[in-house]
């Protein structure tokens, strides 16, 4: 049988999946000599291995049978209650545990929300740029994307006109230290966004994996609390990936009950429920305030790493290049001189053993600016950050 004929037929959904040139180039980033600013991985230095080990030990010793048994699709009740209570810190005071659904990472939430809301051709509003993993999840359900204009302050609420919102199933928004730009939406814009969405009856998906990783500036209220105050429908996604460890695959969705009950049916069909033992061990880890001691350590680490990169960029990047200065999270977004293409720059950078992600794939629409890129600073040593940024600076100048 040759490579062009197979004894199987993929669904049309699967047939439209293509592997990208960028993914091919980035394969080389696994080589040890590469200084990679491409990954989106949290720093393993921030994984609380001892605390998680002893939590698993206690759960298995004290509640082994239920930890290893099937559990409810909605999630482990004490963890749901913990999440509902924890959201007070974001200004959402009245979340009930039955509005919380535990999921296997917020990436699963994105897939489930795609299943719930998107028919082929449905309009979906996204920021420009937006989280690539969300675009990948939603795209399987074949939406028609419409980008909402953004500037240096993130998404512009005034651009949410009735024409733009007409027929849209939702807007997907990342208000804190956005992936990929690192930008944070101001309080004024948050209020304007939820008010507009309430008036337009447009549901908001608020994805907030990085909100707890603020190392500069003042915390701002989340869209969930602000939205509920004005009657907007807000679906909030959270995750333990960035505050504990991503290998746990543990996150949650907060939404009005009718949405939760549909999502429960969808999750049941997907994987019955998220691992009981993981939910119980994470609850055991955090139930007595562990995050209050742990998060300052992670924030300090990320602040330092971000500082090394910004410092090196100030030193080595030409004045024709601009970049964001994040107040939290893991990413810096770079705008190159207009004639410099991020994908071409990546090919030249990889020859010099440096990698990053070009910006174009983060845009849902056809008019993606090619002169952009995303840098991640959390997993690379100070020395390698300085070396890699010096090389990038030189390559940009040579362009
Ligand atoms: C914006 C955003 N949403 C969701 C995810 C998925 O996170 P997880 O599935 O680990 O919770 C990520 C991961 O990097 C992300 O950056």
Coordinates of C-alpha atoms and ligand atoms in Angstrom, one line a residue, residues 40-42 103-110 130-134 172 174 176-180 207-210 237-242 245-247 249-252 330-331 374, ligand 1:
X40 CA 5.2 27.8 27.1
X41 CA 6.2 25.6 30.0
X42 CA 6.2 26.8 33.6
X103 CA -11.8 19.5 34.4
X104 CA -8.6 17.9 33.2
X105 CA -6.8 21.2 32.6
X106 CA -8.3 24.3 31.1
X107 CA -7.3 23.0 27.7
X108 CA -10.1 20.4 28.1
X109 CA -12.4 23.2 29.1
X110 CA -11.7 24.9 25.7
X130 CA -5.0 35.1 21.0
X131 CA -4.0 31.9 22.7
X132 CA -2.9 29.4 20.0
X133 CA -4.2 26.4 21.9
X134 CA -7.7 27.9 22.1
X172 CA -12.8 34.5 24.2
X174 CA -7.5 36.7 28.4
X176 CA -4.3 38.9 32.8
X177 CA -0.8 38.7 31.3
X178 CA -2.2 37.4 28.1
X179 CA -0.7 34.5 26.2
X180 CA 1.0 35.6 23.9
X207 CA -9.4 32.3 30.5
X208 CA -7.1 33.2 33.4
X209 CA -4.3 30.7 33.9
X210 CA -1.8 33.4 34.9
X237 CA -11.6 29.0 33.2
X238 CA -8.9 28.4 35.9
X239 CA -6.1 25.9 36.3
X240 CA -3.6 24.5 38.7
X241 CA -1.0 24.2 36.0
X242 CA 0.7 27.5 36.7
X245 CA 2.2 21.9 38.2
X246 CA 0.8 21.3 34.7
X247 CA 1.4 17.5 34.8
X249 CA -3.8 18.2 34.4
X250 CA -6.3 19.9 36.7
X251 CA -8.5 23.0 36.1
X252 CA -12.0 24.2 36.4
X330 CA 5.4 34.1 31.3
X331 CA 5.5 36.0 28.0
X374 CA 6.6 35.7 21.4
Ligands
LIG1 C1 -4.2 31.0 28.0 C2 -4.1 29.6 28.3 N1 -5.2 28.8 28.4 C3 -5.2 27.5 28.7 C4 -4.0 26.8 28.8 C5 -4.0 25.4 29.0 O1 -3.6 25.1 30.4 P1 -4.0 23.8 31.1 O2 -4.7 22.9 30.2 O3 -2.6 23.3 31.5 O4 -4.8 24.2 32.3 C6 -2.8 27.5 28.6 C7 -1.5 26.8 28.7 O5 -0.4 27.3 28.5 C8 -2.8 28.9 28.3 O6 -1.7 29.7 28.2

